[in-house]
Amino acid sequence: MPGRSHERFDQYFRGVRVYGADLSRQIDERGQTVSIFGTLHQNIRIPVTPTLSQAEARRRIEALGGASLGESRQPELLVLALDGGGDALTWHERIF
């Protein structure tokens, strides 16, 4: 709609981004909030120190994906909400 803008906010837990957890706020031309929607995860209780280094995660992703990530792409450490409840710490990167 003309005159409207959107802001997007990612959720972080102890400095680690929570995958799929974000809020969007729609603002009208006067700066008034029109709507807020999204997903936040509560009660996250996991340590955020990975047992697998970023370099080792990269090697495993490349081996499983059968392709190189290239020089500029590095896996991102994320908190992932599990379907059955709870959360997990994981490394994330796309390989095409």
mmCIF file of C-alpha atoms in Angstrom:
data_model
loop_
_atom_site.group_PDB
_atom_site.id
_atom_site.type_symbol
_atom_site.label_atom_id
_atom_site.label_comp_id
_atom_site.label_asym_id
_atom_site.label_seq_id
_atom_site.Cartn_x
_atom_site.Cartn_y
_atom_site.Cartn_z
ATOM 1 C CA MET A 1 0.000 0.000 0.000
ATOM 2 C CA PRO A 2 1.324 3.484 -0.797
ATOM 3 C CA GLY A 3 2.953 5.236 2.128
ATOM 4 C CA ARG A 4 3.519 2.083 4.170
ATOM 5 C CA SER A 5 6.844 0.605 5.141
ATOM 6 C CA HIS A 6 7.964 -2.525 6.943
ATOM 7 C CA GLU A 7 10.611 -3.217 9.556
ATOM 8 C CA ARG A 8 11.899 -6.697 10.260
ATOM 9 C CA PHE A 9 13.464 -7.860 13.534
ATOM 10 C CA ASP A 10 15.319 -11.160 14.037
ATOM 11 C CA GLN A 11 15.298 -12.922 17.402
ATOM 12 C CA TYR A 12 18.650 -13.678 19.034
ATOM 13 C CA PHE A 13 19.434 -15.866 22.036
ATOM 14 C CA ARG A 14 22.719 -15.054 23.771
ATOM 15 C CA GLY A 15 24.023 -13.547 20.539
ATOM 16 C CA VAL A 16 22.975 -16.444 18.276
ATOM 17 C CA ARG A 17 20.182 -15.915 15.736
ATOM 18 C CA VAL A 18 17.095 -18.098 16.230
ATOM 19 C CA TYR A 19 16.181 -19.692 12.888
ATOM 20 C CA GLY A 20 12.686 -18.760 11.686
ATOM 21 C CA ALA A 21 12.048 -16.389 14.599
ATOM 22 C CA ASP A 22 11.318 -12.848 13.504
ATOM 23 C CA LEU A 23 8.788 -10.049 13.734
ATOM 24 C CA SER A 24 7.610 -7.668 11.013
ATOM 25 C CA ARG A 25 6.062 -4.302 11.775
ATOM 26 C CA GLN A 26 4.011 -2.401 9.211
ATOM 27 C CA ILE A 27 4.104 1.401 9.584
ATOM 28 C CA ASP A 28 1.830 3.940 7.879
ATOM 29 C CA GLU A 29 2.824 7.295 6.373
ATOM 30 C CA ARG A 30 2.482 9.031 9.790
ATOM 31 C CA GLY A 31 4.827 6.572 11.497
ATOM 32 C CA GLN A 32 1.998 4.764 13.284
ATOM 33 C CA THR A 33 2.203 1.010 13.709
ATOM 34 C CA VAL A 34 -0.491 -0.693 11.631
ATOM 35 C CA SER A 35 0.359 -4.319 12.381
ATOM 36 C CA ILE A 36 2.928 -6.557 14.010
ATOM 37 C CA PHE A 37 3.227 -10.224 13.121
ATOM 38 C CA GLY A 38 5.731 -13.020 13.269
ATOM 39 C CA THR A 39 7.121 -15.800 15.415
ATOM 40 C CA LEU A 40 9.147 -15.669 18.627
ATOM 41 C CA HIS A 41 10.475 -18.692 20.500
ATOM 42 C CA GLN A 42 10.330 -18.683 24.284
ATOM 43 C CA ASN A 43 11.990 -20.772 26.970
ATOM 44 C CA ILE A 44 15.189 -21.436 25.023
ATOM 45 C CA ARG A 45 17.543 -23.211 27.416
ATOM 46 C CA ILE A 46 20.589 -24.452 25.567
ATOM 47 C CA PRO A 47 24.280 -23.580 25.748
ATOM 48 C CA VAL A 48 25.433 -21.532 22.771
ATOM 49 C CA THR A 49 29.029 -22.762 22.650
ATOM 50 C CA PRO A 50 29.293 -25.182 19.705
ATOM 51 C CA THR A 51 31.103 -28.495 20.087
ATOM 52 C CA LEU A 52 31.917 -28.412 16.350
ATOM 53 C CA SER A 53 34.079 -25.550 15.052
ATOM 54 C CA GLN A 54 32.946 -23.405 12.145
ATOM 55 C CA ALA A 55 35.828 -24.768 10.053
ATOM 56 C CA GLU A 56 34.826 -28.389 10.762
ATOM 57 C CA ALA A 57 31.166 -27.579 10.053
ATOM 58 C CA ARG A 58 32.233 -26.086 6.730
ATOM 59 C CA ARG A 59 34.240 -29.201 5.829
ATOM 60 C CA ARG A 60 31.299 -31.478 6.675
ATOM 61 C CA ILE A 61 28.791 -29.339 4.749
ATOM 62 C CA GLU A 62 31.034 -29.374 1.673
ATOM 63 C CA ALA A 63 31.577 -33.137 1.962
ATOM 64 C CA LEU A 64 27.866 -33.904 2.363
ATOM 65 C CA GLY A 65 26.834 -31.417 -0.328
ATOM 66 C CA GLY A 66 29.527 -32.445 -2.783
ATOM 67 C CA ALA A 67 30.461 -28.833 -3.567
ATOM 68 C CA SER A 68 32.673 -26.051 -2.278
ATOM 69 C CA LEU A 69 31.189 -23.090 -0.430
ATOM 70 C CA GLY A 70 33.787 -20.790 -1.962
ATOM 71 C CA GLU A 71 35.987 -18.330 -0.130
ATOM 72 C CA SER A 72 33.354 -15.821 1.005
ATOM 73 C CA ARG A 73 30.671 -18.129 2.444
ATOM 74 C CA GLN A 74 30.859 -19.405 6.018
ATOM 75 C CA PRO A 75 28.326 -21.468 7.981
ATOM 76 C CA GLU A 76 26.205 -19.496 10.446
ATOM 77 C CA LEU A 77 25.633 -20.731 13.985
ATOM 78 C CA LEU A 78 21.886 -20.853 14.739
ATOM 79 C CA VAL A 79 19.407 -21.909 17.402
ATOM 80 C CA LEU A 80 16.886 -24.272 15.804
ATOM 81 C CA ALA A 81 13.475 -25.005 17.353
ATOM 82 C CA LEU A 82 12.803 -28.750 17.167
ATOM 83 C CA ASP A 83 9.431 -30.140 16.054
ATOM 84 C CA GLY A 84 9.041 -32.290 19.163
ATOM 85 C CA GLY A 85 9.896 -29.406 21.481
ATOM 86 C CA GLY A 86 13.180 -28.059 22.723
ATOM 87 C CA ASP A 87 15.966 -26.439 20.743
ATOM 88 C CA ALA A 88 19.291 -27.369 19.188
ATOM 89 C CA LEU A 89 22.407 -25.476 18.249
ATOM 90 C CA THR A 90 23.316 -26.028 14.599
ATOM 91 C CA TRP A 91 25.478 -24.734 11.786
ATOM 92 C CA HIS A 92 23.621 -23.572 8.676
ATOM 93 C CA GLU A 93 24.682 -22.916 5.089
ATOM 94 C CA ARG A 94 23.127 -23.537 1.701
ATOM 95 C CA ILE A 95 24.838 -25.536 -0.969
ATOM 96 C CA PHE A 96 23.480 -25.447 -4.502
#
